[in-house]
Tab-separated table of C-alpha atoms in Angstrom:
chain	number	residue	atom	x	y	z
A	203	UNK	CA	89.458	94.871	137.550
A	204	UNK	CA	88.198	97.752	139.382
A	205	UNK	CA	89.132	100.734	137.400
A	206	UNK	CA	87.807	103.380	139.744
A	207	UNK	CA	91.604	103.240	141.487
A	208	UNK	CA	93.143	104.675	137.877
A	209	UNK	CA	91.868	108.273	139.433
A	210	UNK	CA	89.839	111.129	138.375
A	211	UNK	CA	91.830	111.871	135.046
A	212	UNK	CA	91.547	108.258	133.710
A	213	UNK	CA	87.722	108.540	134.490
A	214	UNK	CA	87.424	111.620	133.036
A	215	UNK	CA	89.529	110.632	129.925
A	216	UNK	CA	86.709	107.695	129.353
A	217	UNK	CA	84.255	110.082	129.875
A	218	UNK	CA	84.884	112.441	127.297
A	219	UNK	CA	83.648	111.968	123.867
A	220	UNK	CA	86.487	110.284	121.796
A	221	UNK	CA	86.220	107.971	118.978
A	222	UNK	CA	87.961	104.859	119.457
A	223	UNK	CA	89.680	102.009	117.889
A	224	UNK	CA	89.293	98.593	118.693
A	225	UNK	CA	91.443	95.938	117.498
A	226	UNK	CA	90.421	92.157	116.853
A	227	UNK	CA	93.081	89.700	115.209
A	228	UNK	CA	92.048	87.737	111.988
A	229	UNK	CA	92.164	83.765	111.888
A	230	UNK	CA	95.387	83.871	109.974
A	231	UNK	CA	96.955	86.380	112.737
A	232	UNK	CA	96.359	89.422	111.146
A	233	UNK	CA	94.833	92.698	113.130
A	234	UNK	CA	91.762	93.925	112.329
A	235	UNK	CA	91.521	97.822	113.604
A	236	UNK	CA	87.886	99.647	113.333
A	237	UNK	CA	86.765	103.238	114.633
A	238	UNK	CA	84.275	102.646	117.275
A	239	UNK	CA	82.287	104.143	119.895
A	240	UNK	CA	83.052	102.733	123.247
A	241	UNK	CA	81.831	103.179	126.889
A	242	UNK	CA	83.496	102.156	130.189
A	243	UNK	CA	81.936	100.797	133.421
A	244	UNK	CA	84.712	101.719	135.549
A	245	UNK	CA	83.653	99.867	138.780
A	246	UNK	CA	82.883	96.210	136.678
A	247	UNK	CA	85.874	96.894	134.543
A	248	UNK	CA	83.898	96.130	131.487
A	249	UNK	CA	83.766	98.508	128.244
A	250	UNK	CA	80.952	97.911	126.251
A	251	UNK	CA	80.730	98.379	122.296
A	252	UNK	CA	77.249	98.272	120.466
A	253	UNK	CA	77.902	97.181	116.832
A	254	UNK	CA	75.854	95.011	114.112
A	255	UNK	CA	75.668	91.396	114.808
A	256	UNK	CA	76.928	90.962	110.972
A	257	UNK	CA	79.642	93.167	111.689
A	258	UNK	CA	83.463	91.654	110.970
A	259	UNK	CA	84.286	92.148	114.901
A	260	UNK	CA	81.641	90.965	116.177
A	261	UNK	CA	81.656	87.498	113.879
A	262	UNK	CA	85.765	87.888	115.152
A	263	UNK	CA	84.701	87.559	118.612
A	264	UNK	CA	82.030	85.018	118.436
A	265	UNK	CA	84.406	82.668	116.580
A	266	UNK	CA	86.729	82.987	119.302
A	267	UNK	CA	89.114	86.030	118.621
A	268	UNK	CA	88.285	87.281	121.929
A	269	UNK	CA	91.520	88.777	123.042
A	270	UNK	CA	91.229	92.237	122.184
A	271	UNK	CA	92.397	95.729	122.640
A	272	UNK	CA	90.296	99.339	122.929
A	273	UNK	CA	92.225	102.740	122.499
A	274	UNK	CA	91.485	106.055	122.375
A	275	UNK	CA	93.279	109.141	121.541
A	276	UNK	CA	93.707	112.962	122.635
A	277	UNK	CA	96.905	114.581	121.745
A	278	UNK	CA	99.949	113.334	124.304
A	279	UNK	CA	96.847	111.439	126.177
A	280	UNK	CA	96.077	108.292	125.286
A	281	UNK	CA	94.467	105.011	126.684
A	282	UNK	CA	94.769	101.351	126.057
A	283	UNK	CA	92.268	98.778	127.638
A	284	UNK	CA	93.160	95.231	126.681
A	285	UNK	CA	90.847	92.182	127.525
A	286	UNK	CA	88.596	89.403	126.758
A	287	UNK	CA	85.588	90.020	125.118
A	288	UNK	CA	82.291	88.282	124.563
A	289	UNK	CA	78.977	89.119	122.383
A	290	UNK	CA	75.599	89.840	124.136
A	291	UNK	CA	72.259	89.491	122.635
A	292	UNK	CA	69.834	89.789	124.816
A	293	UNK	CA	67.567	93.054	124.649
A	294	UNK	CA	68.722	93.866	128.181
A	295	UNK	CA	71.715	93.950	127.521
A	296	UNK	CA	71.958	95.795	124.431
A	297	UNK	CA	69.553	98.321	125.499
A	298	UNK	CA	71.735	98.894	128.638
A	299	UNK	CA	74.811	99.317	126.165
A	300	UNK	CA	72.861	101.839	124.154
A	301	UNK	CA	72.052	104.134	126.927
A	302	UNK	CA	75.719	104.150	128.337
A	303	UNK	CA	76.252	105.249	124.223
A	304	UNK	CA	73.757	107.900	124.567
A	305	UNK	CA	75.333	109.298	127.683
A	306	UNK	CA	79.026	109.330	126.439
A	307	UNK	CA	78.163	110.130	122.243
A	308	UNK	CA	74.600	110.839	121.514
A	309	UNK	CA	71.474	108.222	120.808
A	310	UNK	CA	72.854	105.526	118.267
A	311	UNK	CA	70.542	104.947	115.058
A	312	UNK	CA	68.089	102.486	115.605
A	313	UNK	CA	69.859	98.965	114.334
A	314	UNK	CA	67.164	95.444	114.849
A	315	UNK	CA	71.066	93.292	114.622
A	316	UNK	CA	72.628	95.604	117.379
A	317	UNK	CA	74.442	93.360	119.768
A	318	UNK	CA	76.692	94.228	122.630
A	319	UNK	CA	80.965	93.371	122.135
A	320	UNK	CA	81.766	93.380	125.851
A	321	UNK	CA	85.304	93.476	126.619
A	322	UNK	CA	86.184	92.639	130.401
A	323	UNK	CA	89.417	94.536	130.861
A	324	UNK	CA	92.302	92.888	132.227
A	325	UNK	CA	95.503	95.564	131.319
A	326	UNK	CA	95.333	99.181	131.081
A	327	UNK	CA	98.094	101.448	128.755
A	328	UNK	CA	98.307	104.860	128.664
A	329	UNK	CA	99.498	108.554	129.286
A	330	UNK	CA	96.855	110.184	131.299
């Protein structure tokens, strides 16, 4: 999905610092919402989350619970992306998640388990 058509508000909206909230369902069907920090590639239609590899959403997703949904916040504007998402290991990967962090928040801690939840977005919500 190539999010670039949303327009210049919807790019801006991902651009901004918010925190987020990304939601992961349980095995026995129950959601499981956590504040995150999230970054969009608008042209791949990917978001990218960097989290612990221990972490409960990223054991979620690598179990299978890879339907998922990413939301952020500002007053009467507000964003859903919804997709599947995957965990990434590799140090090229994560390393290219951290810097897209650094641009949007600031430098994350330094974290040896740091893996990559990577949500390829297939509907977008929202009140831009």
């Amino acid at each position: 999905m190539n999010l670039t058509e949303r327009g210049p508000a919807f790019a801006e909206f991902w651009r901004e610092r918010h925190l987020c909230t990304l939601s992961t369902v349980r095995p026995d069907g129950t959601p499981h919402v956590v504040p995150v920090g999230a970054t969009l590639d608008l042209p791949a239609g990917i978001a990218r989350v960097i989290t612990s590899g221990a972490s409960r959403k990223a054991l979620l997703v690598a179990a299978g619970a890879d339907r998922v949904a990413l939301c952020q916040v500002d007053g009467r504007r507000w964003s859903t992306l919804e997709g599947m998402a995957v965990v990434r290991r590799s140090a090229e990967e994560v390393l290219e998640a951290e810097q897209r962090y650094a641009e949007r928040y600031k430098p994350p801690r330094a974290n040896p388990e740091r893996v990559v939840l990577e949500i390829a977005i297939t509907r977008v919500l929202g009140n831009m």
